[in-house]
mmCIF file of N, CA and C in Angstrom:
data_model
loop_
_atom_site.group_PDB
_atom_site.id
_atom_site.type_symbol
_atom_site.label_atom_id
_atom_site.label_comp_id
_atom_site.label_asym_id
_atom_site.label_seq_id
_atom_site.Cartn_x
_atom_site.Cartn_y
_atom_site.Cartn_z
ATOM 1 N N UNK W 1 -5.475 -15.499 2.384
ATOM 2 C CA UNK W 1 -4.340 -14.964 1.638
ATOM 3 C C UNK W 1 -3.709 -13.831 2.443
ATOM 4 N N UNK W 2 -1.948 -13.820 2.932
ATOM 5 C CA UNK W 2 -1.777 -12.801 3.509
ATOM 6 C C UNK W 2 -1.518 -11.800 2.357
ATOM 7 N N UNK W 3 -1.626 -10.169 3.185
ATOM 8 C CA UNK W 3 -1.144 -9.395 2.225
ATOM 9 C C UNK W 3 -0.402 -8.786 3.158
ATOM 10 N N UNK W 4 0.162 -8.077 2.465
ATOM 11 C CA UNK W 4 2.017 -7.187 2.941
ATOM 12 C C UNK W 4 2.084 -5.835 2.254
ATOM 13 N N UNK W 5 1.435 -4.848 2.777
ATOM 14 C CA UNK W 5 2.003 -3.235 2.047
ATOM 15 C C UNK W 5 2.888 -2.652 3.151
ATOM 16 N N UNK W 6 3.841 -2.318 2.424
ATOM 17 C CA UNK W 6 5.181 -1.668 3.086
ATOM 18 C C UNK W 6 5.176 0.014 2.813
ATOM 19 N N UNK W 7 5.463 0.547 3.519
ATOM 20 C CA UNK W 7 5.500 1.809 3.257
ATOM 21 C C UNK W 7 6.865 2.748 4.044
ATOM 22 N N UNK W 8 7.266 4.455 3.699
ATOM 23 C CA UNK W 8 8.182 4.482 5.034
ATOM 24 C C UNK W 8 9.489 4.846 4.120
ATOM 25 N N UNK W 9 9.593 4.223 2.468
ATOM 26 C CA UNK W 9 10.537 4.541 1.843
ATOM 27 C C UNK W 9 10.952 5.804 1.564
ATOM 28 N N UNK W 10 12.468 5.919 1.041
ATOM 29 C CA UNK W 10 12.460 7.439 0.835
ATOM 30 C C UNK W 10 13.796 7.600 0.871
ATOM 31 N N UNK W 11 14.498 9.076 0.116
ATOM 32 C CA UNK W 11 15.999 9.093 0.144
ATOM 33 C C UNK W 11 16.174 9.963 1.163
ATOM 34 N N UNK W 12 17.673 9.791 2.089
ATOM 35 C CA UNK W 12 18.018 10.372 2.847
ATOM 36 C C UNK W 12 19.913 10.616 2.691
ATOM 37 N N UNK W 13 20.494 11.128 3.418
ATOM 38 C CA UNK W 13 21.583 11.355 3.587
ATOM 39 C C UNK W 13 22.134 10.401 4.797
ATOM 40 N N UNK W 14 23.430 9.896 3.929
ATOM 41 C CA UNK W 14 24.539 8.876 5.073
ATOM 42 C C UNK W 14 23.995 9.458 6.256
ATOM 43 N N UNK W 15 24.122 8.858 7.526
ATOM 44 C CA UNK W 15 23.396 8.906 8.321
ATOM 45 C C UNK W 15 22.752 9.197 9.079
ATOM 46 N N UNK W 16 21.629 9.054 8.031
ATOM 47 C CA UNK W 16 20.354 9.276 8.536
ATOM 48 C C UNK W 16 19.726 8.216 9.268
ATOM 49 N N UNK W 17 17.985 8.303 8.915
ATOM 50 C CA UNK W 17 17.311 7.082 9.670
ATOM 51 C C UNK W 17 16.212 6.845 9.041
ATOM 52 N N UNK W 18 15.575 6.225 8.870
ATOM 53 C CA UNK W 18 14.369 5.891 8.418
ATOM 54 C C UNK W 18 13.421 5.080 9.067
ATOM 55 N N UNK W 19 12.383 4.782 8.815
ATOM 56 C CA UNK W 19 11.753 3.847 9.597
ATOM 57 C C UNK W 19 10.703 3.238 8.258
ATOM 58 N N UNK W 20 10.517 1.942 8.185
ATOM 59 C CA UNK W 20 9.529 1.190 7.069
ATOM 60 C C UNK W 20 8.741 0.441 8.149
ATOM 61 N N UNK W 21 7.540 0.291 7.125
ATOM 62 C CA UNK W 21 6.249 0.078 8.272
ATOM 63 C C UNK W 21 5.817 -1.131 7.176
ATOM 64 N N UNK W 22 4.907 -2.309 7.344
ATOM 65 C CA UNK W 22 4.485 -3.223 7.190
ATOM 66 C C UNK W 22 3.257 -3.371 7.517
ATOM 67 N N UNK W 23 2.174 -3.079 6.740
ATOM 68 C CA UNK W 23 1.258 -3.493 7.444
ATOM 69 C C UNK W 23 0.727 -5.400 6.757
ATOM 70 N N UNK W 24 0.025 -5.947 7.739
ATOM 71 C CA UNK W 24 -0.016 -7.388 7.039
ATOM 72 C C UNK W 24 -1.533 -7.626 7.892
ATOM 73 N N UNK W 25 -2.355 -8.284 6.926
ATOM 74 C CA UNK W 25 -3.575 -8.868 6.891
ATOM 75 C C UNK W 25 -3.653 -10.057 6.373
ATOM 76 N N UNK W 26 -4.771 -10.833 6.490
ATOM 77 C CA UNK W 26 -5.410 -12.140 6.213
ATOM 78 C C UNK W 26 -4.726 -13.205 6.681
ATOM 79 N N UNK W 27 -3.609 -13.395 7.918
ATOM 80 C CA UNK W 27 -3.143 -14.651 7.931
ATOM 81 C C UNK W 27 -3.832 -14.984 9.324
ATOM 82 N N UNK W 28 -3.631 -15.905 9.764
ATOM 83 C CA UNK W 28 -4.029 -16.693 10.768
ATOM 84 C C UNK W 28 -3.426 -17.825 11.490
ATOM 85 N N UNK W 29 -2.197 -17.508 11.412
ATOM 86 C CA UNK W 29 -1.140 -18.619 11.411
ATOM 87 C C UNK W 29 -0.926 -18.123 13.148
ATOM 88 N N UNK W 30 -1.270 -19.005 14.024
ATOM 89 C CA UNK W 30 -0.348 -18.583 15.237
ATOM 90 C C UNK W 30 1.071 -18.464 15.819
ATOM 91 N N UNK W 31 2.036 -19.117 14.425
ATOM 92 C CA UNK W 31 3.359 -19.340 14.716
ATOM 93 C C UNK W 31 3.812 -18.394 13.081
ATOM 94 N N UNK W 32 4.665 -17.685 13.015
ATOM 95 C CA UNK W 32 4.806 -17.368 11.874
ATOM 96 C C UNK W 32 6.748 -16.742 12.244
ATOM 97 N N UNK W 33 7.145 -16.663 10.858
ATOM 98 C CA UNK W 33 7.977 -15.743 10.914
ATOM 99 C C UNK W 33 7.914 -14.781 9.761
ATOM 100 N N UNK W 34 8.292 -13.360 10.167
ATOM 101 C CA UNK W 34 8.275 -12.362 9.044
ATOM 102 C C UNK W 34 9.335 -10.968 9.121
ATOM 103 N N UNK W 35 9.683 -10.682 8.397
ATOM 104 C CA UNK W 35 10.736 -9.674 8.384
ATOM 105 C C UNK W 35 11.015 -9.173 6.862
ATOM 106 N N UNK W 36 12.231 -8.250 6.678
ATOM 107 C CA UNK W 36 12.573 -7.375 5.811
ATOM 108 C C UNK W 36 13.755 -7.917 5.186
ATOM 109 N N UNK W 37 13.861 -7.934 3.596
ATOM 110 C CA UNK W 37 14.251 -8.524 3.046
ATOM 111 C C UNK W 37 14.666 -7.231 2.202
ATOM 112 N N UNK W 38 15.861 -7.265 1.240
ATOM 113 C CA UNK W 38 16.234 -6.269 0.343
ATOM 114 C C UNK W 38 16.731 -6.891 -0.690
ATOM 115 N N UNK W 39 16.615 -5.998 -1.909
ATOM 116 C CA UNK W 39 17.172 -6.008 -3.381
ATOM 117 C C UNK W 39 17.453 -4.875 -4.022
ATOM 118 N N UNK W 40 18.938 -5.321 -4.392
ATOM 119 C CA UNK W 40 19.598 -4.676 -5.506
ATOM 120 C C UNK W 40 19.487 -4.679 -6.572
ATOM 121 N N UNK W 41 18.846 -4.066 -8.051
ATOM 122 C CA UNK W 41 19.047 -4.636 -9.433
ATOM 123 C C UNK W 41 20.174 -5.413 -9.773
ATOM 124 N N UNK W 42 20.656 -5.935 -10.136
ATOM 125 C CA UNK W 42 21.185 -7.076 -10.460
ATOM 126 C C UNK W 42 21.544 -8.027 -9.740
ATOM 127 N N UNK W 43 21.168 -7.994 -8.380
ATOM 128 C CA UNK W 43 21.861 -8.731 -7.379
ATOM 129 C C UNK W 43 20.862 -9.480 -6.666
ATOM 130 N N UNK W 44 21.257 -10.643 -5.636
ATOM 131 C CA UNK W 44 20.304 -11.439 -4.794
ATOM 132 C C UNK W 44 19.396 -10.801 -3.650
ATOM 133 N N UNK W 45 18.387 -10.810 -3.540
ATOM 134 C CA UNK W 45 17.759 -10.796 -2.645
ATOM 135 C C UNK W 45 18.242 -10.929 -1.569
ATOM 136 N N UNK W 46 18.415 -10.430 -0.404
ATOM 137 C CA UNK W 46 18.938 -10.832 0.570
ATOM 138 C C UNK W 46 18.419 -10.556 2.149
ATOM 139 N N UNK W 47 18.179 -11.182 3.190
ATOM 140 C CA UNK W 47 17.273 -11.010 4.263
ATOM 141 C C UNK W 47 18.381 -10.057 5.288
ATOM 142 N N UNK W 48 17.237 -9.315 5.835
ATOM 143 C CA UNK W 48 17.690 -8.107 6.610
ATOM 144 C C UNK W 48 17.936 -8.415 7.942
ATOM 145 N N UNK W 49 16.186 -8.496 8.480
ATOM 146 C CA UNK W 49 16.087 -8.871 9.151
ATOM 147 C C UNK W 49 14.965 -9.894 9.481
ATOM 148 N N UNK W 50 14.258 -10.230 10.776
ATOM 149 C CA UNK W 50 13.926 -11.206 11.092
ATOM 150 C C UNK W 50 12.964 -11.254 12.018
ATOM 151 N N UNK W 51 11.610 -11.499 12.423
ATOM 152 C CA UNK W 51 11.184 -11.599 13.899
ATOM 153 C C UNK W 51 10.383 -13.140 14.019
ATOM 154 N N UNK W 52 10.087 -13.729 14.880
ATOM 155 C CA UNK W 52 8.905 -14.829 15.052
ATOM 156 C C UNK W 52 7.860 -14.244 15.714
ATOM 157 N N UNK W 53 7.130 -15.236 15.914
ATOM 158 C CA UNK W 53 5.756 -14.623 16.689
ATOM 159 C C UNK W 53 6.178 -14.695 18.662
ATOM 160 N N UNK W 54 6.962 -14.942 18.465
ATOM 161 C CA UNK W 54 7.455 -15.000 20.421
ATOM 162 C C UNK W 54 8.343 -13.587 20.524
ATOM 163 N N UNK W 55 8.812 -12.774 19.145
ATOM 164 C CA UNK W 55 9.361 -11.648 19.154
ATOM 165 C C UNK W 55 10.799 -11.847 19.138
ATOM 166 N N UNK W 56 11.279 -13.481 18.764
ATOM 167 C CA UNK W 56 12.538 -13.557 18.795
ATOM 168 C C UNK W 56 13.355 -12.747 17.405
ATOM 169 N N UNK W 57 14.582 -12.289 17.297
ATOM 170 C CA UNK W 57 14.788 -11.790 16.167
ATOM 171 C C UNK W 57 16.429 -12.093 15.528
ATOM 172 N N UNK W 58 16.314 -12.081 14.301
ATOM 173 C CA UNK W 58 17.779 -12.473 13.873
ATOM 174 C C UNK W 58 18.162 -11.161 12.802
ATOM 175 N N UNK W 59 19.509 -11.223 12.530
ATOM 176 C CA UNK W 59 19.990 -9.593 11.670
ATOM 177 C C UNK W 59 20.651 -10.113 10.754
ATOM 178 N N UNK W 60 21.054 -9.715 9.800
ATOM 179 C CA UNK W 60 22.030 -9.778 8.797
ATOM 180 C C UNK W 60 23.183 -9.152 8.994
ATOM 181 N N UNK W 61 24.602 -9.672 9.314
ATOM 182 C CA UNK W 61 25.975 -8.780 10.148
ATOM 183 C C UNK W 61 25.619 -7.445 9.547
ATOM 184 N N UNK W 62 25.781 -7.091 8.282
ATOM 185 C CA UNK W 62 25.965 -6.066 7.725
ATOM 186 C C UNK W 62 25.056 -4.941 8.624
ATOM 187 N N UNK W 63 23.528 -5.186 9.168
ATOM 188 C CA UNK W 63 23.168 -4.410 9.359
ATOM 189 C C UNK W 63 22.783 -4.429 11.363
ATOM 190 N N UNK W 64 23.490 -5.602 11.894
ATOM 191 C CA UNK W 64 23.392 -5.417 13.629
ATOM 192 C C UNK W 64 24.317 -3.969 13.891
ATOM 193 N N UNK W 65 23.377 -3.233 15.098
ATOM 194 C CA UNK W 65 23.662 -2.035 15.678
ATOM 195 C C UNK W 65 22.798 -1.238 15.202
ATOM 196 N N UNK W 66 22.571 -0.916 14.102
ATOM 197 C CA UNK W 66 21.908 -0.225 12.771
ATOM 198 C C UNK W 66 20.600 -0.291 12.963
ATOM 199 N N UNK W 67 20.285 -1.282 12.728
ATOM 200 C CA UNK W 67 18.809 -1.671 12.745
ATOM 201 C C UNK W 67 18.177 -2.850 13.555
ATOM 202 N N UNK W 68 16.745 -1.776 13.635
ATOM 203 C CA UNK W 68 16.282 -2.831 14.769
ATOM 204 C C UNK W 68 14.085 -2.994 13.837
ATOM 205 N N UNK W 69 14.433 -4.400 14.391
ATOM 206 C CA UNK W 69 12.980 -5.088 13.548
ATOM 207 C C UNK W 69 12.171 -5.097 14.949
ATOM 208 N N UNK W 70 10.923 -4.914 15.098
ATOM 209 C CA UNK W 70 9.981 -5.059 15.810
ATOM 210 C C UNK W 70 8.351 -4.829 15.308
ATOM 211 N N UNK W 71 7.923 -5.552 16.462
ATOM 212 C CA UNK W 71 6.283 -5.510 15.428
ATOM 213 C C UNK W 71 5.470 -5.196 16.670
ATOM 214 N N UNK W 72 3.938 -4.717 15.998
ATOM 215 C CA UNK W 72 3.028 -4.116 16.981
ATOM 216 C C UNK W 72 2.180 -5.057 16.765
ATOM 217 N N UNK W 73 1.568 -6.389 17.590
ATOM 218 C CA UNK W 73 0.679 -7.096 17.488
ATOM 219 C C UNK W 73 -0.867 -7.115 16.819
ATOM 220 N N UNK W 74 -1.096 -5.758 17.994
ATOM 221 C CA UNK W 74 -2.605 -5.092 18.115
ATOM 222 C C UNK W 74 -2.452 -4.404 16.693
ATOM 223 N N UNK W 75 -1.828 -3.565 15.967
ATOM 224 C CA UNK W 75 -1.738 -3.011 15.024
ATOM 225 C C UNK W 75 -1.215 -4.341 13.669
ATOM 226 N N UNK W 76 -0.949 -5.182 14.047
ATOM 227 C CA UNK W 76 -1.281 -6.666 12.939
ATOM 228 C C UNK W 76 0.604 -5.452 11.804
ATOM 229 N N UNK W 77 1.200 -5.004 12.566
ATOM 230 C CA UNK W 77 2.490 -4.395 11.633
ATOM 231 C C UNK W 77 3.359 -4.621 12.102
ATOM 232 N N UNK W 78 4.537 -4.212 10.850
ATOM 233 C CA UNK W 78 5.928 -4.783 11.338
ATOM 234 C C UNK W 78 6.699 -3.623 10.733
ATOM 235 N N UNK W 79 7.586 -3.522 11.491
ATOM 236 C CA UNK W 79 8.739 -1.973 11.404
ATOM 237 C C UNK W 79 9.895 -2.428 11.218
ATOM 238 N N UNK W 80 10.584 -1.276 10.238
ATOM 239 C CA UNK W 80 11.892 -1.681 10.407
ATOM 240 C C UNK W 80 12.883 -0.214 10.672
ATOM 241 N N UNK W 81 13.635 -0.288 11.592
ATOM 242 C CA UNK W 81 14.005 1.147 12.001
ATOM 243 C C UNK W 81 15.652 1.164 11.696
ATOM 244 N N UNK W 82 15.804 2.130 10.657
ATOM 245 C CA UNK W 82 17.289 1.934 10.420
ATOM 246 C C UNK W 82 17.705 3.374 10.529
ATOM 247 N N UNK W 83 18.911 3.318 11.056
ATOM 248 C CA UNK W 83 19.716 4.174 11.399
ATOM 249 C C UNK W 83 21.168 4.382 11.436
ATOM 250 N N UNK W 84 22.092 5.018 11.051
ATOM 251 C CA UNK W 84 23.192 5.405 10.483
ATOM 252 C C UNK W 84 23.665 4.645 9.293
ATOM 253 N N UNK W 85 22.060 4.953 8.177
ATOM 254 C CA UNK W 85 22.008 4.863 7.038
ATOM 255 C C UNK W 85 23.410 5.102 6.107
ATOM 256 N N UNK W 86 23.729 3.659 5.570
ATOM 257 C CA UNK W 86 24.860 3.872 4.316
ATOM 258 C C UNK W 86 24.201 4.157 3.130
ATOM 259 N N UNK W 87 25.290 4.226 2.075
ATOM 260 C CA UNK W 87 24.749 4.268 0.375
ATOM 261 C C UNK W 87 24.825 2.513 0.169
ATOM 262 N N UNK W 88 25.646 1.977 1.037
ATOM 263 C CA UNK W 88 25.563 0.814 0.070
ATOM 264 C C UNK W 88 24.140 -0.224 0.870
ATOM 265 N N UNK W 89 23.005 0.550 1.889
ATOM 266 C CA UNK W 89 21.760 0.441 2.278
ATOM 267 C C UNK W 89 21.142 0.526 1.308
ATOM 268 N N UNK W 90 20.990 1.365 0.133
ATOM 269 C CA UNK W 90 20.498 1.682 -0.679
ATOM 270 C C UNK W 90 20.126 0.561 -1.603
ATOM 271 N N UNK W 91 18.382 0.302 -1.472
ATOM 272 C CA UNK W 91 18.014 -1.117 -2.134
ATOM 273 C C UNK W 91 16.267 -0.987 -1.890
ATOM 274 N N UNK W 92 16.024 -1.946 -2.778
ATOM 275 C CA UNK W 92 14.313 -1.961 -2.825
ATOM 276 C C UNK W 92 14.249 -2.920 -1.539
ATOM 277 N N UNK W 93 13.325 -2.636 -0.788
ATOM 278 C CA UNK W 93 13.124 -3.359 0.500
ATOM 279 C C UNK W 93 11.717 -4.432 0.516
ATOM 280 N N UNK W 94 11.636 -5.481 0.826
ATOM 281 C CA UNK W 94 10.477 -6.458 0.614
ATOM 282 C C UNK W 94 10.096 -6.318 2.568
ATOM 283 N N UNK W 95 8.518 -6.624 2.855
ATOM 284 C CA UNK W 95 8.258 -7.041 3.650
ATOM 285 C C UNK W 95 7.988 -8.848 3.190
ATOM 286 N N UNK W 96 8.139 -9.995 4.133
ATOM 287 C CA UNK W 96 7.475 -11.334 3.628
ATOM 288 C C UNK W 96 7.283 -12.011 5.405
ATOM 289 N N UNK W 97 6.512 -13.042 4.696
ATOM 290 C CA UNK W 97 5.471 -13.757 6.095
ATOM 291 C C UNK W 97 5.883 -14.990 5.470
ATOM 292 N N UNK W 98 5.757 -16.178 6.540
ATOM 293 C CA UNK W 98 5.875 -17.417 6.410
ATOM 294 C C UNK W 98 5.580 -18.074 7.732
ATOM 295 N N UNK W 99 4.856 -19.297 7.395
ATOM 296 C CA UNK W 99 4.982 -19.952 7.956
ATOM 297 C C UNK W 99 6.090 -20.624 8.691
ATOM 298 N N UNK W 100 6.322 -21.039 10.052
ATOM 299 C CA UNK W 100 7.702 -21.511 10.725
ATOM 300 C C UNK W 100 8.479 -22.155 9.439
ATOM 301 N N UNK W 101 9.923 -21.512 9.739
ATOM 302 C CA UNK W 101 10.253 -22.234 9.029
ATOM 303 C C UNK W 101 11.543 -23.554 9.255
ATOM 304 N N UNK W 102 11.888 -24.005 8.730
ATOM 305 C CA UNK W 102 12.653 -25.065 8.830
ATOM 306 C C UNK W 102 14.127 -24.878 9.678
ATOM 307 N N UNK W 103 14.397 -25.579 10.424
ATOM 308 C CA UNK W 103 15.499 -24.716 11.661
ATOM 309 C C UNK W 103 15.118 -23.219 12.185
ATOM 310 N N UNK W 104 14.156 -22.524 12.454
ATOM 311 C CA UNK W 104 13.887 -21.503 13.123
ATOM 312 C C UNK W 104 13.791 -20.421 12.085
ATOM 313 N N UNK W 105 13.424 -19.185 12.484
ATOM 314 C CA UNK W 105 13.720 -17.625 12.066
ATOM 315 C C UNK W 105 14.615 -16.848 12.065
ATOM 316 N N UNK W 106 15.199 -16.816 11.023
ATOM 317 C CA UNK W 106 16.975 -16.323 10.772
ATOM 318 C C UNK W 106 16.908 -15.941 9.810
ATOM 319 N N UNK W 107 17.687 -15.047 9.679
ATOM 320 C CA UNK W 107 17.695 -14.346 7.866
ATOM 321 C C UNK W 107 18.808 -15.315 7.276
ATOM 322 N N UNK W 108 19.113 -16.000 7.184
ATOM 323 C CA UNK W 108 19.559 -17.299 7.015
ATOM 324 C C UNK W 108 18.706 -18.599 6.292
ATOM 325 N N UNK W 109 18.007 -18.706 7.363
ATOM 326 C CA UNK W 109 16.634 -19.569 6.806
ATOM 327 C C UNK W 109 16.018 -18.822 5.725
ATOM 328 N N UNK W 110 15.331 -17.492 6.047
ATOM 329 C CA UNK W 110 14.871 -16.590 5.001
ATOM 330 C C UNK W 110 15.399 -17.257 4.031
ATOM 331 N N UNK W 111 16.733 -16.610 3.786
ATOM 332 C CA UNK W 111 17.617 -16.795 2.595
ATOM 333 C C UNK W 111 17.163 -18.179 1.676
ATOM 334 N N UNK W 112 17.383 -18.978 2.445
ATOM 335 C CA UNK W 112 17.526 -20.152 2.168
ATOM 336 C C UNK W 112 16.474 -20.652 1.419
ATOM 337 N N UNK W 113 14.986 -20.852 2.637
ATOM 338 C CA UNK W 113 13.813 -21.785 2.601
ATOM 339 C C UNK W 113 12.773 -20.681 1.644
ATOM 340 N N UNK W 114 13.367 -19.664 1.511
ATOM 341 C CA UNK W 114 12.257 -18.073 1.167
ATOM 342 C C UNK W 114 11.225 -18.209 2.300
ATOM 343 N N UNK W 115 10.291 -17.027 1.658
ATOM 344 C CA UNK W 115 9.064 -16.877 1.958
ATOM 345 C C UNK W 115 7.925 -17.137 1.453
ATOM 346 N N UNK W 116 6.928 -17.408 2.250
ATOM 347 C CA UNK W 116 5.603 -17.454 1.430
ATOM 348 C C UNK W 116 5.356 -16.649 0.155
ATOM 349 N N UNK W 117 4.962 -15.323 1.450
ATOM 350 C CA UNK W 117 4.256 -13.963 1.168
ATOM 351 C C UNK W 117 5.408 -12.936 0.927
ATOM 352 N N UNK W 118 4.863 -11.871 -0.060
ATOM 353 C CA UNK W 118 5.707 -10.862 -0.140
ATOM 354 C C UNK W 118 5.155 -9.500 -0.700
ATOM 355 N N UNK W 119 5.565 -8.222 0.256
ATOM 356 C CA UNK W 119 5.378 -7.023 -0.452
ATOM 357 C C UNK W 119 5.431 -6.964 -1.790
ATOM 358 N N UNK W 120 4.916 -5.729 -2.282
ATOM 359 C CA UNK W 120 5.495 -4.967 -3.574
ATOM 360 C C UNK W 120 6.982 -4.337 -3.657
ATOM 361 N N UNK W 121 7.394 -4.270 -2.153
ATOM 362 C CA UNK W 121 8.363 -3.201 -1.731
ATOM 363 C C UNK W 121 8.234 -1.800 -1.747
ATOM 364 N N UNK W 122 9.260 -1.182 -0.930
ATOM 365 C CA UNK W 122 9.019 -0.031 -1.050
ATOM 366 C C UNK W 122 10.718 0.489 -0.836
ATOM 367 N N UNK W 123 11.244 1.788 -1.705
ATOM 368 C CA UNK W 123 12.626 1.714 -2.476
ATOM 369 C C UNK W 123 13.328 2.806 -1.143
ATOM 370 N N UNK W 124 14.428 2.488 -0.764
ATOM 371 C CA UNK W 124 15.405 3.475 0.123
ATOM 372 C C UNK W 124 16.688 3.616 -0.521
ATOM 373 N N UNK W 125 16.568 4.996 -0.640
ATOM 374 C CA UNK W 125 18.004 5.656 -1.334
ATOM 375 C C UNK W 125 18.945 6.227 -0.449
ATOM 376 N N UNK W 126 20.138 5.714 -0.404
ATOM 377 C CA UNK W 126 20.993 6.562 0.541
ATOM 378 C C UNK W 126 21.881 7.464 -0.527
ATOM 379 N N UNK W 127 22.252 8.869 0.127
ATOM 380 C CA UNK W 127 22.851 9.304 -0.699
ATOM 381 C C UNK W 127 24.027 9.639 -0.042
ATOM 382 N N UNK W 128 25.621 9.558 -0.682
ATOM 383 C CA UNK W 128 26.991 9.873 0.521
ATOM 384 C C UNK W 128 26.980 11.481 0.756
#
């Protein structure tokens, strides 16, 4: 069973930066994709960003330049580093794991195919 605790949340001021951390255990999958996913109360879920296990990575327009997804192997975590934080950033953030998925690793696919696995989240407030 994988698990996913996210941590790293927190309010800041328009732009700022933050950084969310992922830590993930129990999988064993040698091919995977996993990344950061966000939610709004009333609104869709929507994928952020993106990495595979070769370190390839995909963005969501809204947030290329901004943010950058990368993971530490040896440390089994996944980061998400955002910077020149908006208000309309402001959203509960999911870490999730999956198995390859169908046409590649894209927050696209995300969207689409979901994920397996998923955080509890952890909440980022931007304030203007």
């Amino acid at each position: 069973q994988v698990q996913l605790v996210e941590s790293g949340g927190g309010s800041v001021q328009a732009g700022g930066s933050l950084r969310l951390s992922c830590a993930a255990s129990g999988y064993t999958y040698s091919s995977y994709c996993m990344g950061w996913f966000r939610q709004v109360s009333g609104k869709e879920r929507e994928g952020v960003a993106v990495i595979d296990s070769d370190g390839s990575t995909s963005y969501a327009d809204s947030v290329k330049g901004r943010f950058t997804i990368s993971k530490d192997n040896a440390k089994n975590t996944l980061y998400l580093q955002m910077n020149s934080l908006k208000p309309e950033d402001t959203a509960m953030y999911y870490c999730a794991f999956s198995p390859p998925l169908p046409l590649g690793c894209t927050v696209v696919a995300g969207d689409y195919y979901g994920m397996d696995y998923w955080g509890k989240g952890t909440l980022v407030t931007i304030s203007s």
